[in-house]
Short mmCIF file of C-alpha atoms in Angstrom, two decimals:
data_model
loop_
_atom_site.label_atom_id
_atom_site.label_comp_id
_atom_site.label_asym_id
_atom_site.label_seq_id
_atom_site.Cartn_x
_atom_site.Cartn_y
_atom_site.Cartn_z
CA MET A 1 -73.02 -106.22 -98.75
CA THR A 2 -70.61 -109.06 -98.52
CA ALA A 3 -71.75 -111.90 -96.31
CA HIS A 4 -69.39 -114.19 -94.44
CA ASN A 5 -69.02 -116.08 -91.19
CA ALA A 6 -66.49 -114.99 -88.59
CA HIS A 7 -64.10 -117.49 -87.01
CA PRO A 8 -65.50 -118.49 -83.57
CA ASP A 9 -62.37 -117.30 -81.77
CA ASP A 10 -62.92 -113.78 -83.10
CA ALA A 11 -66.68 -113.67 -82.71
CA HIS A 12 -66.81 -112.29 -79.15
CA GLU A 13 -64.27 -109.56 -79.87
CA GLN A 14 -65.94 -108.54 -83.17
CA LEU A 15 -69.35 -108.37 -81.51
CA TRP A 16 -68.21 -106.41 -78.46
CA GLU A 17 -66.27 -103.90 -80.65
CA ARG A 18 -69.54 -103.10 -82.40
CA ILE A 19 -72.03 -102.97 -79.51
CA ALA A 20 -69.90 -101.41 -76.74
CA PRO A 21 -70.02 -97.85 -78.11
CA VAL A 22 -73.81 -98.06 -78.59
CA ARG A 23 -74.76 -99.25 -75.07
CA PHE A 24 -78.53 -98.89 -75.65
CA ALA A 25 -80.35 -101.86 -77.16
CA MET A 26 -83.88 -102.53 -78.29
CA PHE A 27 -84.81 -105.60 -76.26
CA THR A 28 -87.66 -107.63 -77.79
CA THR A 29 -89.77 -110.24 -75.96
CA ARG A 30 -92.91 -112.17 -76.70
CA SER A 31 -95.86 -111.12 -74.52
CA ARG A 32 -98.34 -113.54 -73.04
CA ASP A 33 -100.78 -112.71 -75.85
CA GLY A 34 -98.11 -113.69 -78.42
CA SER A 35 -97.30 -110.17 -79.59
CA LEU A 36 -93.74 -108.94 -79.80
CA ARG A 37 -92.72 -106.02 -77.55
CA SER A 38 -89.55 -104.00 -77.76
CA ARG A 39 -88.19 -101.54 -75.28
CA PRO A 40 -84.85 -99.72 -74.87
CA LEU A 41 -82.50 -101.15 -72.23
CA THR A 42 -78.96 -100.24 -71.31
CA THR A 43 -76.30 -102.89 -71.69
CA GLN A 44 -74.59 -103.29 -68.28
CA ASN A 45 -71.58 -105.33 -69.46
CA LYS A 46 -68.09 -103.90 -69.29
CA ALA A 47 -67.06 -106.64 -71.77
CA LEU A 48 -68.83 -109.56 -73.38
CA GLU A 49 -68.89 -112.50 -70.98
CA ALA A 50 -66.98 -115.63 -71.94
CA ASP A 51 -70.27 -117.51 -72.38
CA ALA A 52 -71.64 -114.68 -74.61
CA THR A 53 -74.03 -113.30 -72.00
CA LEU A 54 -75.29 -109.71 -72.03
CA TRP A 55 -76.73 -108.19 -68.85
CA PHE A 56 -79.52 -105.64 -68.35
CA PHE A 57 -80.92 -104.03 -65.19
CA VAL A 58 -84.72 -103.84 -65.01
CA ASP A 59 -87.42 -103.10 -62.49
CA ARG A 60 -88.77 -106.33 -61.01
CA SER A 61 -92.38 -105.12 -61.55
CA SER A 62 -91.90 -104.36 -65.28
CA ASP A 63 -93.59 -106.19 -68.11
CA VAL A 64 -90.21 -107.28 -69.49
CA VAL A 65 -89.66 -109.47 -66.42
CA ALA A 66 -93.07 -111.11 -66.85
CA ASP A 67 -92.36 -111.64 -70.55
CA VAL A 68 -88.94 -113.22 -69.94
CA GLU A 69 -90.29 -115.51 -67.23
CA GLU A 70 -93.06 -116.64 -69.59
CA ASP A 71 -90.86 -117.09 -72.72
CA GLY A 72 -87.10 -116.56 -72.51
CA ILE A 73 -86.46 -116.41 -76.26
CA VAL A 74 -85.50 -112.79 -76.96
CA HIS A 75 -84.06 -110.54 -79.62
CA VAL A 76 -81.62 -107.69 -78.92
CA ALA A 77 -80.83 -105.05 -81.56
CA TYR A 78 -78.26 -102.30 -81.63
CA ALA A 79 -78.04 -99.53 -84.20
CA HIS A 80 -75.54 -96.77 -84.86
CA PRO A 81 -76.97 -95.08 -87.95
CA ASP A 82 -74.22 -92.46 -88.17
CA LYS A 83 -71.70 -95.25 -88.64
CA GLN A 84 -74.02 -97.40 -90.76
CA LEU A 85 -73.78 -100.21 -88.19
CA TYR A 86 -76.64 -102.55 -87.29
CA VAL A 87 -76.43 -105.58 -84.99
CA SER A 88 -79.05 -108.30 -84.50
CA LEU A 89 -78.74 -110.79 -81.62
CA SER A 90 -80.95 -113.60 -80.36
CA GLY A 91 -80.68 -115.80 -77.32
CA VAL A 92 -82.27 -117.13 -74.18
CA ALA A 93 -82.96 -114.70 -71.31
CA ARG A 94 -83.34 -115.38 -67.61
CA CYS A 95 -83.96 -113.19 -64.61
CA THR A 96 -81.69 -113.31 -61.59
CA ASP A 97 -81.36 -111.55 -58.26
CA ASP A 98 -77.73 -112.64 -57.80
CA ALA A 99 -76.20 -109.99 -55.50
CA GLY A 100 -72.70 -110.64 -56.90
CA ILE A 101 -73.82 -109.94 -60.45
CA LYS A 102 -75.65 -106.75 -59.39
CA GLN A 103 -72.62 -105.50 -57.50
CA ARG A 104 -70.20 -106.30 -60.32
CA LEU A 105 -72.33 -104.56 -62.96
CA TRP A 106 -73.46 -101.56 -60.86
CA SER A 107 -72.44 -98.09 -62.03
CA THR A 108 -73.27 -94.59 -60.84
CA MET A 109 -75.07 -94.23 -64.18
CA ASP A 110 -77.74 -96.57 -62.76
CA LYS A 111 -78.62 -94.22 -59.89
CA PRO A 112 -81.44 -92.40 -61.70
CA TRP A 113 -83.41 -95.67 -61.79
CA PHE A 114 -82.31 -97.60 -58.72
CA ASP A 115 -81.11 -96.72 -55.19
CA GLY A 116 -78.13 -99.05 -55.48
CA PRO A 117 -77.34 -102.69 -56.19
CA GLU A 118 -79.30 -103.70 -53.05
CA ASP A 119 -82.49 -101.92 -54.24
CA PRO A 120 -85.28 -104.55 -53.92
CA ARG A 121 -86.82 -103.34 -57.19
CA LEU A 122 -83.65 -104.17 -59.14
CA THR A 123 -83.42 -107.49 -60.98
CA VAL A 124 -81.02 -108.50 -63.74
CA ILE A 125 -81.79 -110.08 -67.05
CA GLY A 126 -78.98 -112.17 -68.57
CA VAL A 127 -79.22 -113.07 -72.22
CA ARG A 128 -77.07 -116.02 -73.31
CA LEU A 129 -76.59 -115.23 -76.99
CA ASP A 130 -76.82 -118.01 -79.53
CA ARG A 131 -77.01 -116.06 -82.80
CA ALA A 132 -75.46 -112.78 -83.85
CA GLU A 133 -75.07 -110.92 -87.10
CA TYR A 134 -74.20 -107.44 -88.12
CA TRP A 135 -74.26 -105.16 -91.10
CA ASP A 136 -71.40 -102.72 -91.20
CA ALA A 137 -70.81 -100.12 -93.90
CA PRO A 138 -67.83 -98.17 -92.55
CA SER A 139 -67.40 -95.97 -95.63
CA SER A 140 -68.70 -92.44 -95.70
CA LYS A 141 -72.12 -91.77 -97.20
CA MET A 142 -70.45 -90.16 -100.22
CA VAL A 143 -68.41 -93.32 -100.88
CA GLN A 144 -71.57 -95.43 -100.49
CA LEU A 145 -73.51 -93.20 -102.91
CA PHE A 146 -70.67 -93.44 -105.42
CA ALA A 147 -70.70 -97.27 -105.11
CA MET A 148 -74.46 -97.32 -105.71
CA ALA A 149 -74.24 -94.97 -108.66
CA LYS A 150 -71.40 -97.08 -110.17
CA ALA A 151 -73.50 -100.21 -109.74
CA ALA A 152 -76.47 -98.56 -111.42
CA ILE A 153 -74.36 -97.49 -114.40
CA THR A 154 -72.39 -100.73 -114.80
CA GLY A 155 -75.22 -103.08 -113.94
CA GLU A 156 -73.09 -104.72 -111.27
CA ARG A 157 -74.44 -105.30 -107.80
CA ALA A 158 -73.40 -102.73 -105.15
CA HIS A 159 -71.47 -103.92 -102.11
CA PRO A 160 -71.64 -101.03 -99.66
CA GLY A 161 -70.40 -102.96 -96.61
CA GLU A 162 -70.21 -106.29 -94.93
CA HIS A 163 -72.81 -108.65 -93.48
CA THR A 164 -71.32 -111.05 -90.97
CA LYS A 165 -72.86 -113.98 -89.06
CA LEU A 166 -71.04 -114.82 -85.84
CA SER A 167 -70.84 -118.26 -84.24
CA LEU A 168 -71.20 -117.86 -80.48
#
């Protein structure tokens, strides 16, 4: 894969184009005992915030809230294996009960978990991203296999896609 850094002006757009269709992320925190814990969460954003914040609805009594309040350094990963797309994000998370944020992000898709944006169990985790990178191999699997076979025969290194680090 070819590695390069994206221009900061394009970083938000490039990142959102890749994670918006996925919606579900593996959200990783550090537990009080030091172990890492990941769980699937739904991205609530309708677009990436100007300050590179992602939002997630969670139950106030969940372990993820306790983990974030103890240590806000988190990792968020998105994967779309059919498209050979993988995104790795890190940042600082915080919990908030801001009614305006809840109302702005609320969707009918959240009803199976919460009674509405005023549900007292609902809290929001905001992750201010500081690092992002993705691996994107947009070619078909057949094209990728051909590139690997060619590399094996010629002795050249295969470059099946791109690896990009984004400055947020």
